[in-house]
Short mmCIF file of C-alpha atoms and ligand atoms in Angstrom, two decimals:
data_model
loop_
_atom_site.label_atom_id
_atom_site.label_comp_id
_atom_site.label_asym_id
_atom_site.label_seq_id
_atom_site.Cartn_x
_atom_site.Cartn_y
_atom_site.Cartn_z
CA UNK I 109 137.44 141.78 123.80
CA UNK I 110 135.92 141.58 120.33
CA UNK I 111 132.02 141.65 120.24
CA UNK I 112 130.73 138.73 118.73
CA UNK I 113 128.84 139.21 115.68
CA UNK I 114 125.26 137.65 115.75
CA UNK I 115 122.87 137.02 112.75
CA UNK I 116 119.48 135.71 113.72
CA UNK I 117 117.26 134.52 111.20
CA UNK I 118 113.37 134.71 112.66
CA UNK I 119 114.11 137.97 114.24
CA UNK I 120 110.22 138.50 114.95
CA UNK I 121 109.43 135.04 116.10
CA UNK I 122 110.04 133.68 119.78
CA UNK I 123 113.49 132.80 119.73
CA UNK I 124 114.59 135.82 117.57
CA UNK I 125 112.81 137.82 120.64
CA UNK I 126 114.50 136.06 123.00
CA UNK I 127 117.75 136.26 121.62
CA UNK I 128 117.13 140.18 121.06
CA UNK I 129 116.56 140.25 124.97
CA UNK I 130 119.57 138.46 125.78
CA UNK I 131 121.45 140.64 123.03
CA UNK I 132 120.55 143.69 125.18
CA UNK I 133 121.35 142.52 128.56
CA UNK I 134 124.96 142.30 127.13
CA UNK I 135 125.92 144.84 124.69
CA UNK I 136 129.22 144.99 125.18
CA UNK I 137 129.62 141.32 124.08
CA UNK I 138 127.34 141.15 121.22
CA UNK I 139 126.51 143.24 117.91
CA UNK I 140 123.56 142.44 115.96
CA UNK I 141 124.96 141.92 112.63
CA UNK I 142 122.20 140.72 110.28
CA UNK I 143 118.46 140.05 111.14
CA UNK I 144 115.73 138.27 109.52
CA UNK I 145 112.37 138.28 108.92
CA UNK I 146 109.23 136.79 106.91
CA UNK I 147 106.33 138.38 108.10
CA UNK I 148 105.82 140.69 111.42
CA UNK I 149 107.51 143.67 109.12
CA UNK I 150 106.74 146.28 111.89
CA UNK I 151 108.21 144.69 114.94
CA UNK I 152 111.18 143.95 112.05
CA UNK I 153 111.47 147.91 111.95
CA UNK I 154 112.16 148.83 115.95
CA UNK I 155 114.52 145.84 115.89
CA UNK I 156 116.08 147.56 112.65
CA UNK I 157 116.08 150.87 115.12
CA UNK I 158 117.17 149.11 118.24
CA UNK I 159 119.94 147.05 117.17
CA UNK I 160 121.64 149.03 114.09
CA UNK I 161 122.16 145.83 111.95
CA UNK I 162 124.59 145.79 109.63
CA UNK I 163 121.85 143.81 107.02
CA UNK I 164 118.54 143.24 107.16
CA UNK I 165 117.23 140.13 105.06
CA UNK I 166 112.95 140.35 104.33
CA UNK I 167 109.97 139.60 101.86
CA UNK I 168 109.86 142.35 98.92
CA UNK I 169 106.92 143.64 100.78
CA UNK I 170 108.70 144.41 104.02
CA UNK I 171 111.32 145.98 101.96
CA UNK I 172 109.29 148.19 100.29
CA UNK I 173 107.92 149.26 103.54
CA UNK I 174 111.42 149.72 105.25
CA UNK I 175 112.63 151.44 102.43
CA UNK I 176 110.62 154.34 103.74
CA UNK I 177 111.41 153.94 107.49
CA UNK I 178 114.92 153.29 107.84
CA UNK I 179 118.28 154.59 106.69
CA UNK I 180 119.79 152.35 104.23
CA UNK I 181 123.36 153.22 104.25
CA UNK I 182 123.45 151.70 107.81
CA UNK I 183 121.23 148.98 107.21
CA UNK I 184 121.08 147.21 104.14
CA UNK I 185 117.78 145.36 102.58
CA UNK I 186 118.28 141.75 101.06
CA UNK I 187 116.24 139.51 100.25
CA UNK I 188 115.11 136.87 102.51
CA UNK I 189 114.21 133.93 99.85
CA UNK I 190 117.78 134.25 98.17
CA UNK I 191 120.45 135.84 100.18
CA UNK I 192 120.63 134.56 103.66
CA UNK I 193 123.40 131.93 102.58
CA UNK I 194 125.55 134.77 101.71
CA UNK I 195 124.53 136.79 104.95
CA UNK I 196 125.72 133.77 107.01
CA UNK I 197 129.16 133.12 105.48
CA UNK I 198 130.10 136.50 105.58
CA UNK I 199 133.85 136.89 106.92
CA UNK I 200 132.04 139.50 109.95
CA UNK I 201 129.61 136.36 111.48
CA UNK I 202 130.42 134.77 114.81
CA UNK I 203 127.14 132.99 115.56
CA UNK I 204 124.30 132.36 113.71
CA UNK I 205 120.97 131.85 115.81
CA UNK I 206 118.59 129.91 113.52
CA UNK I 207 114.75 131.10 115.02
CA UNK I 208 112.95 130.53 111.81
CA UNK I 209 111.00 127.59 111.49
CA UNK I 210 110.26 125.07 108.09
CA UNK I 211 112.60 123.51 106.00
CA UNK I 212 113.97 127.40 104.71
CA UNK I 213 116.38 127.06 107.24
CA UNK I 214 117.97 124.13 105.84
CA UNK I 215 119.83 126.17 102.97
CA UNK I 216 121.17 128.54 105.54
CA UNK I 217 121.98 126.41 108.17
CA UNK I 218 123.80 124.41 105.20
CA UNK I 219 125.98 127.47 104.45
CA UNK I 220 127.01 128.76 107.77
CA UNK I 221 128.62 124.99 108.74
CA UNK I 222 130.16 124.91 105.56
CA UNK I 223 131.82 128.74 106.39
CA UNK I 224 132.74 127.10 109.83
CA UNK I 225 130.39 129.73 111.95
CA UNK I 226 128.77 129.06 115.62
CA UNK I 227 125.20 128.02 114.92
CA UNK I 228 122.43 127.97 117.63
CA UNK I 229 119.70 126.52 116.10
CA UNK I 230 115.94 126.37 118.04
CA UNK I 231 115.09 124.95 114.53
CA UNK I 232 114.57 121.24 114.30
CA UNK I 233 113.08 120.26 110.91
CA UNK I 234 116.76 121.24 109.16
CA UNK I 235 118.49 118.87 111.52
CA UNK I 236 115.51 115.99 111.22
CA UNK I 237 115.63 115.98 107.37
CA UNK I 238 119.15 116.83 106.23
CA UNK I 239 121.18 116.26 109.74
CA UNK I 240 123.81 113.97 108.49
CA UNK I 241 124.78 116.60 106.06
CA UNK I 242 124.72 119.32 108.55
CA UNK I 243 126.86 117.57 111.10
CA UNK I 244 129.25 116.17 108.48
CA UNK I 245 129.36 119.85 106.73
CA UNK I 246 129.72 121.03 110.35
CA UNK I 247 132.83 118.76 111.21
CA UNK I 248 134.39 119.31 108.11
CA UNK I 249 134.46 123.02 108.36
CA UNK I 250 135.16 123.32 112.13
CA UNK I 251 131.90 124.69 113.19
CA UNK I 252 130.69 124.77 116.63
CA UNK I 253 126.75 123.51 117.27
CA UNK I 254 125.64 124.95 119.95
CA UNK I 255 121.54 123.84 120.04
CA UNK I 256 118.90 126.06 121.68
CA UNK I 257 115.71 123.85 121.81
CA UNK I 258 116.18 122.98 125.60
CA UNK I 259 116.34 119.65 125.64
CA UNK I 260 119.27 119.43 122.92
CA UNK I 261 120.74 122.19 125.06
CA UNK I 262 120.49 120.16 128.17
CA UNK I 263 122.01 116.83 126.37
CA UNK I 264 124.93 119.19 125.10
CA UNK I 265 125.53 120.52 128.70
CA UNK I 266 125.16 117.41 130.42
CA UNK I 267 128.27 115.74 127.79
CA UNK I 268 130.16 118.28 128.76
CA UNK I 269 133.65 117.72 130.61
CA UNK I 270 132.12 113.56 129.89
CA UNK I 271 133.59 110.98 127.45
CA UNK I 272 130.87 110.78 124.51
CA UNK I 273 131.96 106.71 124.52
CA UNK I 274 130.50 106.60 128.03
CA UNK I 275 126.96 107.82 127.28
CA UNK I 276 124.62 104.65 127.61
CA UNK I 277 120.98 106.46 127.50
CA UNK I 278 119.38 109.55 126.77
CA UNK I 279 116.13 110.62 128.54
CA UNK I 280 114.46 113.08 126.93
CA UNK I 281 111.91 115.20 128.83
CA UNK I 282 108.45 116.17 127.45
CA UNK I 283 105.96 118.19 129.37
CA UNK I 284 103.08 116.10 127.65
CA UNK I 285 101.87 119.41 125.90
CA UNK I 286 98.15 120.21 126.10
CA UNK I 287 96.54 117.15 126.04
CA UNK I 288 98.60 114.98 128.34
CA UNK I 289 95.40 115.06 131.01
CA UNK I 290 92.98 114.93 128.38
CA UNK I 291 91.38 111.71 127.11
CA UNK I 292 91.40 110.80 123.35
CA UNK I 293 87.74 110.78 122.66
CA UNK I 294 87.58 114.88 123.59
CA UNK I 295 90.28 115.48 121.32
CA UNK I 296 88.32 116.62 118.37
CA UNK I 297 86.37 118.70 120.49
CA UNK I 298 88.80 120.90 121.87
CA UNK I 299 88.77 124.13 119.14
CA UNK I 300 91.73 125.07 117.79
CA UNK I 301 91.93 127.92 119.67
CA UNK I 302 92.02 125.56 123.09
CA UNK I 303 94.42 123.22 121.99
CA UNK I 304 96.70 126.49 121.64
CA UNK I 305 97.04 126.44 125.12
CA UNK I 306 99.96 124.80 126.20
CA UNK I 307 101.00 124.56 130.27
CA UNK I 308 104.45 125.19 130.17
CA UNK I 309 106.35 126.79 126.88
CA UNK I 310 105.01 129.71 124.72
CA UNK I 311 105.26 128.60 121.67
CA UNK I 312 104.45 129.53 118.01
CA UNK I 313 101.20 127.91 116.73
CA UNK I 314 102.48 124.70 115.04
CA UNK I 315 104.66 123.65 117.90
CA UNK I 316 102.23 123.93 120.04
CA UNK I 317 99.88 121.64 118.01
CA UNK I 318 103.36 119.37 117.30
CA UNK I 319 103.25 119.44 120.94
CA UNK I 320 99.93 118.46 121.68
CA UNK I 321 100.15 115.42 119.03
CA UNK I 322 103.84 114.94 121.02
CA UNK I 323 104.94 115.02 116.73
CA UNK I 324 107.28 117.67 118.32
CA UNK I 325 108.92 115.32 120.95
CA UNK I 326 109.56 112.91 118.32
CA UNK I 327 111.49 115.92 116.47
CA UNK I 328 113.55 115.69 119.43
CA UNK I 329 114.36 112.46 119.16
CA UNK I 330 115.19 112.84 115.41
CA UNK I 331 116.95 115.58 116.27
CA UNK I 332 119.20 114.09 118.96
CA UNK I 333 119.85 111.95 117.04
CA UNK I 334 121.59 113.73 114.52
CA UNK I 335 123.42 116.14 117.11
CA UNK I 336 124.75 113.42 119.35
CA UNK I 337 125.05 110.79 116.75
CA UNK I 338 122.61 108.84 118.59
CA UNK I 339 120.58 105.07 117.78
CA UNK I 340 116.86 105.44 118.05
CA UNK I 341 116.61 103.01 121.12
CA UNK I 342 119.58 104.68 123.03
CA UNK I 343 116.93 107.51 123.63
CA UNK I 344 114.01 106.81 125.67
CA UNK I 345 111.04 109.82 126.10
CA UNK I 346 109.57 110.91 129.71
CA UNK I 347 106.80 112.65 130.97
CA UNK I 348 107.78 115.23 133.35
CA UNK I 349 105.22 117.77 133.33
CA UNK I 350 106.81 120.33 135.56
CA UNK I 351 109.88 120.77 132.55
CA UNK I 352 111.86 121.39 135.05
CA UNK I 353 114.75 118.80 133.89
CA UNK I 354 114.95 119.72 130.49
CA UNK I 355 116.84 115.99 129.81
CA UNK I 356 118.94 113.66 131.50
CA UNK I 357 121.90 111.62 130.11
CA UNK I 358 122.84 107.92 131.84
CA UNK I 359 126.47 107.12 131.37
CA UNK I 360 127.31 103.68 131.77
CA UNK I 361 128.64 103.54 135.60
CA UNK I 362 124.79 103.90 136.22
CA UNK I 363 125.22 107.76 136.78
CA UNK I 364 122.82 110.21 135.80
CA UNK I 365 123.70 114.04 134.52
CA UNK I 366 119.81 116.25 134.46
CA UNK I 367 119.92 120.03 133.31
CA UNK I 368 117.78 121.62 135.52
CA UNK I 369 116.26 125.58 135.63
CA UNK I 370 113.36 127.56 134.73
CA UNK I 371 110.99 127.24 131.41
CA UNK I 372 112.92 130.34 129.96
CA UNK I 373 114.37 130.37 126.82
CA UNK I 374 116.68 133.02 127.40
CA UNK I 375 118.91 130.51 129.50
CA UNK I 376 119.67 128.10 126.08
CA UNK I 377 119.66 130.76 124.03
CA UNK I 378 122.20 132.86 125.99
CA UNK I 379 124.17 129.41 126.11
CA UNK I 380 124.93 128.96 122.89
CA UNK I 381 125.77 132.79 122.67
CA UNK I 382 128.04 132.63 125.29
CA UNK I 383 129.23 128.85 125.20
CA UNK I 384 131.39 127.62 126.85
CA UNK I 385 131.36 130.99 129.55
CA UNK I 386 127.99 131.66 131.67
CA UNK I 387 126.71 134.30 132.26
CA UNK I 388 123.79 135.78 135.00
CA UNK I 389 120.50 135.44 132.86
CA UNK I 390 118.71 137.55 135.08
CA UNK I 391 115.76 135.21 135.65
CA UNK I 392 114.02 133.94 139.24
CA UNK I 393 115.84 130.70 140.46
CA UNK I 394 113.11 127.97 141.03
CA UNK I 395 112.27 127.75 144.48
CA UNK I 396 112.42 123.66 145.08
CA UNK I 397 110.89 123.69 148.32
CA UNK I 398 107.77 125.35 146.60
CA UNK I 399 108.44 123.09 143.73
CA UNK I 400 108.24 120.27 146.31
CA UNK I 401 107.97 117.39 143.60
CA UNK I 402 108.74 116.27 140.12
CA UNK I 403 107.24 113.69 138.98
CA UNK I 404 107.77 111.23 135.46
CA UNK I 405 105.63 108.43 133.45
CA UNK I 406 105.62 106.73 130.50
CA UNK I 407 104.38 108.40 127.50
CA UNK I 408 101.13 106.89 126.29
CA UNK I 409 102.16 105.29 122.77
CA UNK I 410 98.36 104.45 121.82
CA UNK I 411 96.86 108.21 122.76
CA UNK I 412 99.95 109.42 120.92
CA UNK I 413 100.94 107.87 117.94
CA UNK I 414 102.85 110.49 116.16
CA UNK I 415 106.06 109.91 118.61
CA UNK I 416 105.99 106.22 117.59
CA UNK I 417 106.00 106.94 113.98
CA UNK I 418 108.70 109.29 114.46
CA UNK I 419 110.51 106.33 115.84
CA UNK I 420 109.92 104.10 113.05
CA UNK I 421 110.80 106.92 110.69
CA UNK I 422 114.10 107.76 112.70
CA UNK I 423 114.89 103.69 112.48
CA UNK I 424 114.88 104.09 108.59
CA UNK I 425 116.25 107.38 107.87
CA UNK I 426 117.08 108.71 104.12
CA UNK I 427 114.49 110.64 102.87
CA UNK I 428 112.16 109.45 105.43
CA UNK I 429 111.96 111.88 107.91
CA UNK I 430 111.69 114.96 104.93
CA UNK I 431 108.47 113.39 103.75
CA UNK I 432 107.43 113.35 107.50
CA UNK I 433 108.16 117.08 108.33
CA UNK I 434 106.57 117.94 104.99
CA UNK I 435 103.84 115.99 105.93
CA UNK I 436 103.38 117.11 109.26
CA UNK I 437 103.51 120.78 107.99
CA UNK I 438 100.88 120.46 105.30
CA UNK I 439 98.58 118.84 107.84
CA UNK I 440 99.08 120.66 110.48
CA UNK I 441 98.14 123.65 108.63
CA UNK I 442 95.46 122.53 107.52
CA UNK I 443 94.42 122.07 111.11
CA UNK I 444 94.95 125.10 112.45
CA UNK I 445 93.01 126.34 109.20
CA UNK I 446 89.91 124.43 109.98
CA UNK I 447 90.23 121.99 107.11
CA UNK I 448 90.88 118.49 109.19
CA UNK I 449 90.25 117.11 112.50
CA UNK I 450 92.81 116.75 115.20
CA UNK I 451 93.45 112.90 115.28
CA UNK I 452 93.00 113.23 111.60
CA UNK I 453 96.78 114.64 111.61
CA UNK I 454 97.88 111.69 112.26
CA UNK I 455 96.25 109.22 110.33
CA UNK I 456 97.24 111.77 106.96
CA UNK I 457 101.21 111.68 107.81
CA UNK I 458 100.76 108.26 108.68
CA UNK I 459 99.52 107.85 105.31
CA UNK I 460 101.96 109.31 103.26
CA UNK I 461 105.14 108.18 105.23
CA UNK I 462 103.74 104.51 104.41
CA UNK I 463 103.44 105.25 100.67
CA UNK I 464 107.11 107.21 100.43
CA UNK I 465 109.65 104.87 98.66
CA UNK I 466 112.88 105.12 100.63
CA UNK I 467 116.41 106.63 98.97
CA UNK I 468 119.15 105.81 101.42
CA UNK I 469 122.09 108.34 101.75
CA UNK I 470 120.27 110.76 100.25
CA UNK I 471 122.17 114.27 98.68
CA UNK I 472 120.28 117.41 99.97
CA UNK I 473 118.67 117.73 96.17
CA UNK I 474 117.26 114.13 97.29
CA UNK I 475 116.07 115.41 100.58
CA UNK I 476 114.49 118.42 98.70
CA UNK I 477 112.70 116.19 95.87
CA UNK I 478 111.20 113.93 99.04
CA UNK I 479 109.52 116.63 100.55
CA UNK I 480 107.83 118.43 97.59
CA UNK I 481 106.73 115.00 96.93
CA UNK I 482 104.81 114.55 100.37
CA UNK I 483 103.98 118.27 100.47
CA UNK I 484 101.87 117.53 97.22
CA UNK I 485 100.86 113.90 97.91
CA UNK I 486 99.54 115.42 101.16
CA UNK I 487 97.35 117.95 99.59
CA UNK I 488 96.23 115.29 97.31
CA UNK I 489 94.51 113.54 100.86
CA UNK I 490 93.52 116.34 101.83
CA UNK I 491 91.66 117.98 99.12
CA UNK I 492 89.72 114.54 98.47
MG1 MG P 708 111.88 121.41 122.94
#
């Protein structure tokens, strides 16, 4: 059989890491076609040496340094800020694993539905801003979603061989993320450094603060509910701090469907590479006697804000839920930068969701304009 041709844009990051691994467990299925890369130029160069891609998309800076370090006529240099649409829709691609994180993917992700590819995206803010073009582009062109982020991979799983009619509820799981035992007057005391920390998932740093702020669950639900074409109150969040069940689905004869396995990444990720066969992922089974328990509650809607307002901003759509990923991002950073306080995240994208004036159906140029507008608007706060 034909090896399928993989692109993966965030080579460098987790997911591109992850995929790499998976990659190498099973070479004879998969060829590394095109990788990509912002930052981490040096780990970009032994993937460039490992995997023999075909292209190689990175800042001018990394390309002046591979230039020097790798053959060219096997690998070729483009540019990571203006060709990856073109990488993606190449004739060659099979699957497109979308690692990178920010609204950059949103162009490429764009392109490879409209060329009909696989896509396996771990990225959420693409699907929470623009996901009714994505799907729609996605239908239209006959390409296949396959998501990675583990809870959209265990929704997927558990609708398949079901009726998507039948579905009555989603529960989505949430390990709680670093704070979940914490109370809310400590949380400005915890440096940033400690609130890095998270129990169950290694993470890159915003997610991890998206986690702690559970900003990143409501993601999820945004995000579900442009994958599974879901309504906000149809999805209901849960506590589980084990992350063992990485979400459930309810169908409407009252039974329940869980996806159940070890905090790995490498088991969603080789999913959507492999979808619809399975494959040995090489990992230790959980042990469920040692387990012994797993255990659910309610998440805490006053310590946690940010997964209401997600809610709220999922309930009224258009450009909405750009100007709160723009938001988010600007303030986060600032965070982990030392310029504003924990809860003071919050209370910032609270702010500038509040002021954003609506456009319903919005075209992607729409989307675009909306977050510029809260990326800036944000500063404004901030710098006061
Ligand atoms: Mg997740």
């Amino acid at each position: 059989m034909k090896r399928k041709n993989v692109v993966i844009l965030g080579s460098t990051g987790s997911i591109g890491i992850n995929t790499l691994k998976v990659v190498k467990r099973y070479r004879e299925k998969f060829n590394v076609y095109g990788l990509t890369a912002y930052n981490n130029h040096t780990l970009l160069e032994k993937q460039i040496k490992e995997f023999n891609p075909k292209y190689v998309a990175a800042t001018e800076r990394a390309a002046q340094y591979l230039r020097k370090r790798i053959n060219t006529r096997k690998t070729r240099i483009l540019n990571v800020d203006g060709d990856l649409e073109g990488m993606v829709s190449q004739r060659g691609v099979d699957v497109v694993v979308i690692g990178m994180r920010g609204s950059a993917a949103l162009e490429p992700f764009l392109a490879a539905a409209r060329a009909g590819k696989t896509i396996a995206p771990a990225n959420k803010e693409a699907l929470v801003v623009a996901g009714d073009i994505l799907m729609k582009a996605a239908r239209q062109n006959g390409a296949t979603i396959v998501p990675v982020d583990s809870e959209q991979s265990a929704i997927f799983q558990c609708l398949e061989g079901n009726r998507r009619e039948d579905l009555k509820r989603v529960y989505l799981t949430a390990s709680g993320g670093t704070l979940r035992d914490v109370p809310k007057a400590k949380f400005n005391k915890l440096s940033v450094k400690q609130m890095l920390k998270h129990p169950t998932w290694k993470m890159g740093d915003k997610i991890t603060i998206d986690s702690a702020t559970l900003m990143n669950k409501g993601f999820e639900v945004l995000e579900a509910q442009a994958l599974f074409n879901l309504d906000i109150k149809d999805i209901e969040v849960l506590i589980h701090p084990q992350s063992i069940i990485h979400s459930m689905i309810e169908y409407k004869d009252g039974s329940i469907m869980a996806q159940l396995g070890v905090t790995d990444m490498r088991i969603p990720i080789q999913y959507a590479l492999t979808y619809p066969e399975r494959l040995d992922v090489g990992l230790k089974q959980i042990d469920f006697c040692k387990l012994a328990k797993l255990t659910f509650e309610k998440p805490d809607m006053k310590k946690f804000p940010s997964l209401g307002l997600c809610m709220y901003v999922g309930r009224k759509g258009g450009t909405l839920p750009s100007v709160l990923n723009a938001a988010d991002e600007v303030a986060v950073e600032a965070y982990l930068n030392g310029k504003l306080k924990f809860t003071k995240i919050y209370d910032v994208v609270e702010r500038i969701v509040r002021k954003h004036k609506i456009i319903k159906k919005p075209t992607l140029k729409q989307i675009i304009a909306a977050d510029d507008w809260a990326r800036s608007e944000t500063r404004k706060v901030l710098d006061r």
